mmCIF file of C-alpha atoms in Angstrom:
data_model
loop_
_atom_site.group_PDB
_atom_site.id
_atom_site.type_symbol
_atom_site.label_atom_id
_atom_site.label_comp_id
_atom_site.label_asym_id
_atom_site.label_seq_id
_atom_site.Cartn_x
_atom_site.Cartn_y
_atom_site.Cartn_z
ATOM 1 C CA MET A 67 2.362 47.097 67.970
ATOM 2 C CA THR A 68 3.688 49.016 64.971
ATOM 3 C CA GLU A 69 3.002 52.759 64.991
ATOM 4 C CA PRO A 70 0.941 53.977 62.028
ATOM 5 C CA GLN A 71 3.075 55.462 59.261
ATOM 6 C CA THR A 72 2.997 59.191 58.658
ATOM 7 C CA GLN A 73 1.005 60.085 55.555
ATOM 8 C CA THR A 74 2.512 62.758 53.328
ATOM 9 C CA LEU A 75 0.754 65.058 50.862
ATOM 10 C CA LEU A 76 2.741 67.417 48.633
ATOM 11 C CA VAL A 77 0.814 70.354 47.166
ATOM 12 C CA THR A 78 2.190 71.596 43.856
ATOM 13 C CA SER A 79 0.843 73.699 41.000
ATOM 14 C CA THR A 80 0.968 74.292 37.253
ATOM 15 C CA GLY A 81 2.160 77.874 37.796
ATOM 16 C CA GLU A 82 2.826 80.587 40.329
ATOM 17 C CA SER A 83 0.109 82.367 42.289
ATOM 18 C CA THR A 84 -2.527 79.629 42.077
ATOM 19 C CA GLY A 85 -3.436 79.785 45.777
ATOM 20 C CA LYS A 86 -1.155 76.883 46.724
ATOM 21 C CA THR A 87 -0.181 78.289 50.124
ATOM 22 C CA ALA A 88 -3.743 79.002 51.240
ATOM 23 C CA ILE A 89 -4.842 75.549 50.067
ATOM 24 C CA THR A 90 -1.982 73.777 51.854
ATOM 25 C CA LEU A 91 -2.603 75.529 55.154
ATOM 26 C CA ALA A 92 -6.383 75.213 54.860
ATOM 27 C CA LEU A 93 -5.933 71.457 54.411
ATOM 28 C CA GLY A 94 -3.847 71.546 57.591
ATOM 29 C CA LEU A 95 -6.695 73.170 59.505
ATOM 30 C CA LEU A 96 -9.187 70.644 58.139
ATOM 31 C CA ALA A 97 -6.887 67.761 59.053
ATOM 32 C CA LYS A 98 -6.513 69.053 62.595
ATOM 33 C CA GLU A 99 -10.297 69.269 62.894
ATOM 34 C CA ARG A 100 -10.389 65.607 61.874
ATOM 35 C CA GLY A 101 -8.118 64.685 64.767
ATOM 36 C CA ARG A 102 -4.860 64.501 62.807
ATOM 37 C CA ASP A 103 -1.512 65.598 64.223
ATOM 38 C CA VAL A 104 -0.234 67.754 61.355
ATOM 39 C CA GLY A 105 3.239 68.907 60.360
ATOM 40 C CA TYR A 106 4.369 71.227 57.576
ATOM 41 C CA MET A 107 7.421 71.695 55.373
ATOM 42 C CA LYS A 108 8.349 73.811 52.363
ATOM 43 C CA PRO A 109 11.640 72.298 51.149
ATOM 44 C CA LYS A 110 12.382 75.129 48.692
ATOM 45 C CA GLY A 111 11.743 78.592 50.118
ATOM 46 C CA THR A 112 10.685 80.776 47.187
ATOM 47 C CA ARG A 113 8.579 83.568 48.719
ATOM 48 C CA LEU A 114 11.479 85.364 50.321
ATOM 49 C CA GLN A 115 11.843 88.372 52.569
ATOM 50 C CA SER A 116 14.548 89.674 54.862
ATOM 51 C CA ASN A 117 13.868 88.967 58.522
ATOM 52 C CA VAL A 118 16.303 89.930 61.304
ATOM 53 C CA GLY A 119 19.300 89.632 59.036
ATOM 54 C CA LYS A 120 18.153 86.373 57.442
ATOM 55 C CA THR A 121 16.371 85.653 54.199
ATOM 56 C CA LEU A 122 13.324 83.527 54.973
ATOM 57 C CA ASP A 123 10.190 82.351 53.205
ATOM 58 C CA ARG A 124 6.992 83.900 54.583
ATOM 59 C CA ASP A 125 4.861 80.788 54.053
ATOM 60 C CA PRO A 126 6.493 78.556 56.707
ATOM 61 C CA MET A 127 6.224 81.436 59.184
ATOM 62 C CA LEU A 128 2.497 81.654 58.520
ATOM 63 C CA ALA A 129 2.179 77.856 58.745
ATOM 64 C CA ARG A 130 3.895 77.811 62.117
ATOM 65 C CA ASP A 131 1.410 80.317 63.508
ATOM 66 C CA LEU A 132 -1.744 78.867 61.959
ATOM 67 C CA LEU A 133 -1.014 75.205 62.661
ATOM 68 C CA ASP A 134 0.471 75.910 66.105
ATOM 69 C CA LEU A 135 3.840 74.310 65.321
ATOM 70 C CA ASP A 136 7.079 74.605 67.262
ATOM 71 C CA SER A 137 9.283 73.492 64.361
ATOM 72 C CA GLU A 138 12.458 75.420 63.612
ATOM 73 C CA MET A 139 12.621 77.470 60.417
ATOM 74 C CA HIS A 140 15.754 75.678 59.165
ATOM 75 C CA GLN A 141 13.797 72.416 59.349
ATOM 76 C CA MET A 142 10.670 73.741 57.655
ATOM 77 C CA GLU A 143 12.689 75.483 54.926
ATOM 78 C CA PRO A 144 15.982 73.613 54.412
ATOM 79 C CA ILE A 145 16.699 75.263 51.025
ATOM 80 C CA VAL A 146 16.455 79.027 50.532
ATOM 81 C CA TYR A 147 15.769 79.050 46.801
ATOM 82 C CA SER A 148 17.030 82.570 46.194
ATOM 83 C CA PRO A 149 18.606 84.033 43.040
ATOM 84 C CA THR A 150 21.981 83.713 44.773
ATOM 85 C CA PHE A 151 21.339 80.013 45.429
ATOM 86 C CA VAL A 152 20.309 79.440 41.807
ATOM 87 C CA GLN A 153 23.445 81.157 40.487
ATOM 88 C CA GLY A 154 25.584 79.100 42.829
ATOM 89 C CA ALA A 155 23.908 75.876 41.714
ATOM 90 C CA ILE A 156 24.520 76.719 38.059
ATOM 91 C CA ARG A 157 28.208 77.310 38.849
ATOM 92 C CA GLY A 158 28.482 73.948 40.574
ATOM 93 C CA HIS A 159 28.565 75.231 44.154
ATOM 94 C CA GLU A 160 25.606 73.087 45.284
ATOM 95 C CA GLU A 161 25.640 69.289 45.438
ATOM 96 C CA PRO A 162 22.164 67.868 44.569
ATOM 97 C CA GLY A 163 22.756 64.681 46.537
ATOM 98 C CA ALA A 164 23.681 66.593 49.701
ATOM 99 C CA LEU A 165 20.672 68.881 49.302
ATOM 100 C CA ALA A 166 18.354 65.885 48.955
ATOM 101 C CA ASP A 167 19.887 64.257 52.039
ATOM 102 C CA ASN A 168 19.317 67.446 54.024
ATOM 103 C CA VAL A 169 15.689 67.700 52.896
ATOM 104 C CA ARG A 170 15.079 64.082 53.860
ATOM 105 C CA GLU A 171 16.811 64.498 57.220
ATOM 106 C CA GLN A 172 14.788 67.583 58.147
ATOM 107 C CA PHE A 173 11.590 65.963 56.924
ATOM 108 C CA ASP A 174 12.151 62.885 59.087
ATOM 109 C CA ALA A 175 12.623 65.099 62.141
ATOM 110 C CA LEU A 176 9.455 67.068 61.406
ATOM 111 C CA ALA A 177 7.404 63.950 60.620
ATOM 112 C CA GLU A 178 8.252 62.050 63.792
ATOM 113 C CA GLY A 179 5.017 61.281 65.627
ATOM 114 C CA ARG A 180 2.851 63.057 63.047
ATOM 115 C CA ASP A 181 -0.200 61.561 61.389
ATOM 116 C CA LEU A 182 0.071 63.815 58.344
ATOM 117 C CA MET A 183 2.841 65.885 56.808
ATOM 118 C CA LEU A 184 1.885 68.640 54.389
ATOM 119 C CA VAL A 185 4.688 69.598 52.006
ATOM 120 C CA GLU A 186 4.295 72.796 49.988
ATOM 121 C CA GLY A 187 5.931 72.872 46.586
ATOM 122 C CA GLY A 188 7.935 75.649 44.972
ATOM 123 C CA GLY A 189 6.711 78.297 42.567
ATOM 124 C CA HIS A 190 5.439 75.603 40.196
ATOM 125 C CA HIS A 191 5.995 71.891 39.814
ATOM 126 C CA THR A 192 9.252 72.268 37.824
ATOM 127 C CA THR A 193 10.960 74.634 40.302
ATOM 128 C CA GLY A 194 14.131 73.022 41.631
ATOM 129 C CA GLY A 195 15.107 71.205 38.453
ATOM 130 C CA ILE A 196 18.640 72.636 38.463
ATOM 131 C CA VAL A 197 19.363 70.661 41.661
ATOM 132 C CA ASP A 198 17.210 67.606 40.816
ATOM 133 C CA LEU A 199 14.525 68.643 43.291
ATOM 134 C CA THR A 200 11.434 69.416 41.232
ATOM 135 C CA ASP A 201 8.223 68.813 43.128
ATOM 136 C CA PRO A 202 7.725 65.349 41.578
ATOM 137 C CA GLN A 203 11.307 64.495 42.552
ATOM 138 C CA VAL A 204 10.680 65.736 46.101
ATOM 139 C CA ALA A 205 7.531 63.589 46.209
ATOM 140 C CA ASP A 206 9.634 60.541 45.304
ATOM 141 C CA LEU A 207 12.205 61.486 47.929
ATOM 142 C CA LEU A 208 9.585 61.818 50.676
ATOM 143 C CA ASP A 209 7.208 59.089 49.468
ATOM 144 C CA ALA A 210 4.400 61.636 49.127
ATOM 145 C CA ARG A 211 1.090 61.701 47.317
ATOM 146 C CA VAL A 212 0.682 64.852 45.205
ATOM 147 C CA LEU A 213 -2.173 67.325 44.866
ATOM 148 C CA LEU A 214 -1.906 69.451 41.726
ATOM 149 C CA VAL A 215 -3.478 72.934 41.945
ATOM 150 C CA ALA A 216 -4.386 74.585 38.648
ATOM 151 C CA ASP A 217 -6.222 77.604 37.265
ATOM 152 C CA TYR A 218 -8.610 77.250 34.336
ATOM 153 C CA ALA A 219 -9.567 79.888 31.798
ATOM 154 C CA ASP A 220 -9.929 77.863 28.585
ATOM 155 C CA PRO A 221 -9.239 74.334 27.264
ATOM 156 C CA GLY A 222 -5.694 75.313 26.315
ATOM 157 C CA ASP A 223 -4.819 75.269 30.038
ATOM 158 C CA LEU A 224 -5.230 71.487 30.018
ATOM 159 C CA ASP A 225 -1.916 71.135 28.184
ATOM 160 C CA ASP A 226 -0.147 72.333 31.357
ATOM 161 C CA VAL A 227 -2.314 70.113 33.558
ATOM 162 C CA LEU A 228 -1.607 66.976 31.528
ATOM 163 C CA ALA A 229 2.125 67.745 31.297
ATOM 164 C CA ALA A 230 2.294 68.167 35.081
ATOM 165 C CA THR A 231 0.302 65.017 35.830
ATOM 166 C CA SER A 232 2.562 63.077 33.478
ATOM 167 C CA ASP A 233 5.595 64.281 35.467
ATOM 168 C CA ILE A 234 3.907 63.371 38.753
ATOM 169 C CA GLY A 235 2.857 59.901 37.613
ATOM 170 C CA ASP A 236 1.306 57.373 39.976
ATOM 171 C CA ARG A 237 1.762 59.625 43.005
ATOM 172 C CA LEU A 238 -1.041 61.923 41.832
ATOM 173 C CA ALA A 239 -3.794 62.240 44.443
ATOM 174 C CA GLY A 240 -5.828 64.481 42.158
ATOM 175 C CA VAL A 241 -6.206 67.854 40.491
ATOM 176 C CA LEU A 242 -7.859 70.781 42.229
ATOM 177 C CA PHE A 243 -9.013 73.664 40.034
ATOM 178 C CA ASN A 244 -8.909 76.887 42.049
ATOM 179 C CA ARG A 245 -10.505 80.306 41.449
ATOM 180 C CA VAL A 246 -12.968 78.938 38.889
ATOM 181 C CA SER A 247 -15.036 81.742 37.362
ATOM 182 C CA ASP A 248 -18.803 81.455 36.943
ATOM 183 C CA SER A 249 -18.393 81.462 33.162
ATOM 184 C CA ALA A 250 -15.959 78.506 33.243
ATOM 185 C CA TYR A 251 -17.620 76.384 35.928
ATOM 186 C CA ASP A 252 -20.142 74.508 33.745
ATOM 187 C CA GLU A 253 -17.526 73.725 31.101
ATOM 188 C CA LEU A 254 -15.172 72.376 33.736
ATOM 189 C CA GLU A 255 -17.827 70.259 35.402
ATOM 190 C CA ASN A 256 -19.504 68.912 32.263
ATOM 191 C CA ASP A 257 -16.612 68.616 29.791
ATOM 192 C CA VAL A 258 -13.191 68.980 31.388
ATOM 193 C CA VAL A 259 -13.632 66.725 34.421
ATOM 194 C CA PRO A 260 -14.983 63.770 32.375
ATOM 195 C CA PHE A 261 -12.191 64.292 29.833
ATOM 196 C CA LEU A 262 -9.464 64.249 32.483
ATOM 197 C CA GLU A 263 -10.931 61.271 34.289
ATOM 198 C CA SER A 264 -11.104 59.393 30.988
ATOM 199 C CA ARG A 265 -7.334 59.978 30.825
ATOM 200 C CA GLY A 266 -6.877 58.557 34.325
ATOM 201 C CA VAL A 267 -6.550 61.982 35.988
ATOM 202 C CA PRO A 268 -8.839 62.330 39.034
ATOM 203 C CA VAL A 269 -10.295 65.753 39.836
ATOM 204 C CA VAL A 270 -10.867 66.271 43.563
ATOM 205 C CA GLY A 271 -12.308 69.782 43.584
ATOM 206 C CA LEU A 272 -13.594 72.821 41.709
ATOM 207 C CA VAL A 273 -13.174 75.822 43.994
ATOM 208 C CA PRO A 274 -15.113 78.879 42.829
ATOM 209 C CA ARG A 275 -13.511 82.238 42.386
ATOM 210 C CA VAL A 276 -13.994 84.574 45.363
ATOM 211 C CA GLN A 277 -13.059 88.172 44.644
ATOM 212 C CA GLU A 278 -11.619 88.798 48.106
ATOM 213 C CA LEU A 279 -9.076 86.028 47.450
ATOM 214 C CA ALA A 280 -8.309 87.059 43.872
ATOM 215 C CA GLY A 281 -7.199 90.647 44.360
ATOM 216 C CA VAL A 282 -6.391 93.425 46.791
ATOM 217 C CA THR A 283 -8.393 96.480 47.771
ATOM 218 C CA VAL A 284 -7.261 99.906 46.605
ATOM 219 C CA ALA A 285 -6.768 100.844 50.268
ATOM 220 C CA ASP A 286 -4.457 97.880 50.889
ATOM 221 C CA LEU A 287 -2.601 98.535 47.648
ATOM 222 C CA ALA A 288 -1.988 102.145 48.678
ATOM 223 C CA SER A 289 -0.804 101.030 52.109
ATOM 224 C CA GLU A 290 1.576 98.397 50.730
ATOM 225 C CA LEU A 291 3.064 100.832 48.198
ATOM 226 C CA GLY A 292 3.217 103.777 50.591
ATOM 227 C CA ALA A 293 1.183 105.740 48.050
ATOM 228 C CA GLU A 294 -0.502 109.094 48.660
ATOM 229 C CA ILE A 295 -4.239 109.191 47.886
ATOM 230 C CA VAL A 296 -4.760 112.653 46.413
ATOM 231 C CA ASN A 297 -8.554 112.758 46.113
ATOM 232 C CA ASP A 298 -11.579 111.845 48.193
ATOM 233 C CA ALA A 299 -12.923 108.643 46.622
ATOM 234 C CA PRO A 300 -13.846 105.256 48.108
ATOM 235 C CA THR A 301 -10.946 102.796 48.322
ATOM 236 C CA GLY A 302 -12.762 99.532 48.978
ATOM 237 C CA ALA A 303 -12.848 98.316 45.356
ATOM 238 C CA PHE A 304 -10.772 95.247 44.461
ATOM 239 C CA VAL A 305 -7.919 95.354 41.955
ATOM 240 C CA GLU A 306 -6.896 92.128 40.226
ATOM 241 C CA ARG A 307 -4.751 93.357 37.345
ATOM 242 C CA PHE A 308 -2.613 96.285 36.256
ATOM 243 C CA LEU A 309 -2.600 98.123 32.940
ATOM 244 C CA VAL A 310 0.285 100.309 31.849
ATOM 245 C CA GLY A 311 -0.798 103.497 30.077
ATOM 246 C CA ALA A 312 1.932 104.119 27.518
ATOM 247 C CA MET A 313 -0.006 104.820 24.341
ATOM 248 C CA GLY A 314 -2.093 107.647 22.865
ATOM 249 C CA GLY A 315 -5.418 108.668 24.337
ATOM 250 C CA ASP A 316 -7.763 107.049 21.768
ATOM 251 C CA GLU A 317 -5.821 103.784 21.704
ATOM 252 C CA ALA A 318 -5.667 103.789 25.509
ATOM 253 C CA LEU A 319 -9.438 104.168 25.815
ATOM 254 C CA ARG A 320 -10.046 101.108 23.595
ATOM 255 C CA TYR A 321 -7.462 99.187 25.641
ATOM 256 C CA PHE A 322 -8.905 100.149 29.020
ATOM 257 C CA ARG A 323 -12.494 99.371 28.020
ATOM 258 C CA ARG A 324 -11.617 95.716 27.430
ATOM 259 C CA THR A 325 -10.756 95.004 31.048
ATOM 260 C CA LYS A 326 -12.253 95.040 34.520
ATOM 261 C CA ASP A 327 -11.081 95.383 38.133
ATOM 262 C CA ALA A 328 -7.893 97.094 36.977
ATOM 263 C CA ALA A 329 -5.510 99.793 38.160
ATOM 264 C CA VAL A 330 -3.969 101.958 35.447
ATOM 265 C CA ILE A 331 -0.307 102.735 36.051
ATOM 266 C CA THR A 332 1.134 105.698 34.208
ATOM 267 C CA GLY A 333 3.148 108.846 34.729
ATOM 268 C CA GLY A 334 1.544 111.681 36.635
ATOM 269 C CA ASP A 335 2.167 113.977 33.657
ATOM 270 C CA ARG A 336 0.137 111.871 31.180
ATOM 271 C CA ALA A 337 -3.192 113.735 31.414
ATOM 272 C CA GLU A 338 -4.551 112.191 28.205
ATOM 273 C CA ILE A 339 -4.054 108.690 29.679
ATOM 274 C CA HIS A 340 -5.723 109.744 32.940
ATOM 275 C CA THR A 341 -8.730 111.061 31.029
ATOM 276 C CA ALA A 342 -9.058 107.881 28.951
ATOM 277 C CA ALA A 343 -8.804 105.673 32.024
ATOM 278 C CA LEU A 344 -11.590 107.576 33.777
ATOM 279 C CA GLU A 345 -13.917 106.796 30.848
ATOM 280 C CA ALA A 346 -13.494 103.016 31.319
ATOM 281 C CA PRO A 347 -15.851 101.414 33.871
ATOM 282 C CA GLY A 348 -13.419 98.586 34.670
ATOM 283 C CA VAL A 349 -10.705 100.936 35.970
ATOM 284 C CA LYS A 350 -10.828 101.029 39.769
ATOM 285 C CA CYS A 351 -7.968 103.451 40.440
ATOM 286 C CA LEU A 352 -5.218 105.520 38.850
ATOM 287 C CA LEU A 353 -1.703 104.855 40.083
ATOM 288 C CA LEU A 354 0.559 107.703 39.042
ATOM 289 C CA THR A 355 4.328 107.313 39.031
ATOM 290 C CA GLY A 356 7.283 109.665 39.047
ATOM 291 C CA ALA A 357 5.922 111.859 41.876
ATOM 292 C CA HIS A 358 4.130 114.077 39.321
ATOM 293 C CA ARG A 359 0.922 115.557 40.675
ATOM 294 C CA PRO A 360 -1.871 115.386 38.051
ATOM 295 C CA PRO A 361 -3.849 118.457 36.927
ATOM 296 C CA GLY A 362 -6.653 119.591 39.193
ATOM 297 C CA ALA A 363 -9.204 118.788 36.481
ATOM 298 C CA VAL A 364 -8.116 115.127 36.526
ATOM 299 C CA ILE A 365 -8.327 114.913 40.307
ATOM 300 C CA GLY A 366 -11.784 116.492 40.268
ATOM 301 C CA LYS A 367 -13.135 114.247 37.497
ATOM 302 C CA ALA A 368 -11.762 111.140 39.220
ATOM 303 C CA GLU A 369 -13.421 112.142 42.476
ATOM 304 C CA GLN A 370 -16.691 112.739 40.652
ATOM 305 C CA LYS A 371 -16.535 109.239 39.159
ATOM 306 C CA GLY A 372 -15.487 107.663 42.467
ATOM 307 C CA VAL A 373 -12.038 106.625 41.210
ATOM 308 C CA PRO A 374 -9.151 107.016 43.703
ATOM 309 C CA VAL A 375 -5.964 108.643 42.424
ATOM 310 C CA LEU A 376 -2.764 107.317 44.007
ATOM 311 C CA MET A 377 0.681 108.906 43.711
ATOM 312 C CA VAL A 378 3.799 106.838 44.266
ATOM 313 C CA SER A 379 7.498 107.438 43.799
ATOM 314 C CA GLY A 380 9.530 105.357 41.383
ATOM 315 C CA ASP A 381 9.408 104.674 37.667
ATOM 316 C CA THR A 382 6.509 102.862 36.021
ATOM 317 C CA LEU A 383 8.309 99.532 35.526
ATOM 318 C CA SER A 384 9.419 99.230 39.157
ATOM 319 C CA VAL A 385 5.930 100.204 40.367
ATOM 320 C CA VAL A 386 4.351 97.512 38.157
ATOM 321 C CA GLU A 387 6.659 94.900 39.691
ATOM 322 C CA ARG A 388 5.805 96.053 43.212
ATOM 323 C CA CYS A 389 2.081 95.974 42.435
ATOM 324 C CA GLU A 390 2.220 92.466 41.003
ATOM 325 C CA ASP A 391 4.009 91.301 44.135
ATOM 326 C CA VAL A 392 1.325 92.837 46.358
ATOM 327 C CA VAL A 393 -1.514 91.136 44.491
ATOM 328 C CA HIS A 394 0.105 87.749 43.979
ATOM 329 C CA SER A 395 2.064 87.257 47.181
ATOM 330 C CA GLY A 396 1.355 90.084 49.583
ATOM 331 C CA ARG A 397 -1.660 90.680 51.782
ATOM 332 C CA THR A 398 -3.693 87.977 50.056
ATOM 333 C CA ARG A 399 -1.991 85.244 52.106
ATOM 334 C CA ASP A 400 -2.935 85.716 55.720
ATOM 335 C CA THR A 401 -5.022 84.099 58.461
ATOM 336 C CA GLU A 402 -8.302 85.406 57.082
ATOM 337 C CA THR A 403 -7.467 84.096 53.604
ATOM 338 C CA VAL A 404 -6.669 80.621 54.927
ATOM 339 C CA GLU A 405 -9.855 80.498 56.992
ATOM 340 C CA ARG A 406 -11.885 81.472 53.933
ATOM 341 C CA MET A 407 -10.117 78.831 51.868
ATOM 342 C CA ARG A 408 -10.812 76.249 54.554
ATOM 343 C CA THR A 409 -14.539 76.833 54.091
ATOM 344 C CA LEU A 410 -14.252 76.682 50.296
ATOM 345 C CA LEU A 411 -12.348 73.396 50.409
ATOM 346 C CA PHE A 412 -14.827 71.899 52.872
ATOM 347 C CA GLU A 413 -17.695 72.767 50.532
ATOM 348 C CA HIS A 414 -16.159 72.069 47.116
ATOM 349 C CA THR A 415 -13.388 69.481 47.525
ATOM 350 C CA ASP A 416 -13.106 65.817 48.460
ATOM 351 C CA VAL A 417 -11.147 66.628 51.599
ATOM 352 C CA ASP A 418 -11.368 63.104 53.029
ATOM 353 C CA SER A 419 -9.454 61.707 50.032
ATOM 354 C CA LEU A 420 -6.634 64.176 50.715
ATOM 355 C CA VAL A 421 -6.247 64.265 54.503
ATOM 356 C CA GLY A 422 -8.402 61.366 55.706
ATOM 357 C CA ALA A 423 -11.785 61.114 57.382
ATOM 358 C CA ALA A 424 -12.414 62.293 60.924
ATOM 359 C CA THR A 425 -11.164 60.067 63.720
ATOM 360 C CA ALA A 426 -13.603 58.620 66.236
ATOM 361 C CA ASP A 427 -12.368 61.067 68.891
ATOM 362 C CA ALA A 428 -12.834 64.030 66.562
ATOM 363 C CA GLU A 429 -16.368 62.914 65.674
ATOM 364 C CA ALA A 430 -17.180 62.481 69.363
ATOM 365 C CA ASN A 431 -15.891 65.970 70.122
ATOM 366 C CA ALA A 432 -17.917 67.366 67.229
ATOM 367 C CA ASP A 433 -21.024 65.607 68.531
ATOM 368 C CA ASP A 434 -20.373 66.983 72.008
ATOM 369 C CA GLY A 435 -20.069 70.466 70.548
ATOM 370 C CA SER A 436 -23.324 70.042 68.624
ATOM 371 C CA ASP A 437 -25.108 68.870 71.760
ATOM 372 C CA ALA A 438 -23.734 71.816 73.711
ATOM 373 C CA ASP A 439 -24.850 74.220 70.984
ATOM 374 C CA ALA A 440 -28.325 72.682 71.022
ATOM 375 C CA GLU A 441 -28.515 73.042 74.800
ATOM 376 C CA ASP A 442 -27.453 76.687 74.508
ATOM 377 C CA GLU A 443 -30.154 77.306 71.891
ATOM 378 C CA ASP A 444 -32.784 75.654 74.099
ATOM 379 C CA ALA A 445 -31.672 77.795 77.020
ATOM 380 C CA ASP A 446 -31.872 80.934 74.871
ATOM 381 C CA GLU A 447 -35.380 80.021 73.715
ATOM 382 C CA ALA A 448 -36.463 79.356 77.288
#
């Protein structure tokens, strides 16, 4: 009897920081609940950090823990897609054919005996083009179906969606719109989805925006940056974007009033910027650079308005880069995030079309669990 073939799903995106990692791993959890034996691979490691003398991608490490895998890191991440690697590829030091062979070899080892392999794409679907390993090319190499993750703010975003689906071609399993705001949901459901499906592009999910998954709390931001909080104000508010205060006071006030859930980054000696920021209701904290302590009047007014004031070393530009990294690829990808995404996908996405329906054994176990829960409830009532 022939063993069933491993199914492969590659998760890619129209841009960076679309929630691709959380979605990939959440699909893994849902597949395991359905009785699937799941493996994971990220051929191009792009979310890099130094770990015991080696540069590794954090996402495969999280996948190994969450999906209870014993795979080796060099198998899960055969290409460390670092700036050094990119420079070497441009100079002809990397052979695309050899890289593809290595990816295929490691994939085959990881896929052996698995029901489903989840393959996470790079930063966006075109990453890897310099070595002929864009996500669509990887999908061809691994014979994978492709889930495209996209954000949506206005109809102009559909240009990127249609360009990506054209690159993916017949391997497209569907488009999943993530972090959909309340204001955009009806337009997506009533106009965009019918439009895309009329173009032969299936939409498998509209996942609503959840603030806890879209930003980082002021407290976590301070912790990640090693910042000093110089006043007594609550730090539980969420920050989703950063504004640089580099203009005059009146202009700054107009600028700050047009945003929400923002941290204002400016020098600690720019009192007029501090004052303008504290007049804008969408500013959730002040992040002051250059190790300059602000005037006491600013600290007092911020405390009165419940706005934390953070001091951090470094120049404004470097602090902005660090902040963006925290929000887009820092504490927002962890076990709690994946568990929350699992629930969102279960409720708002056609999961069965992506990872398959529950096996008979999984359904039986679920029924047994339901019966046990009912017996426990009866016992409690008695």
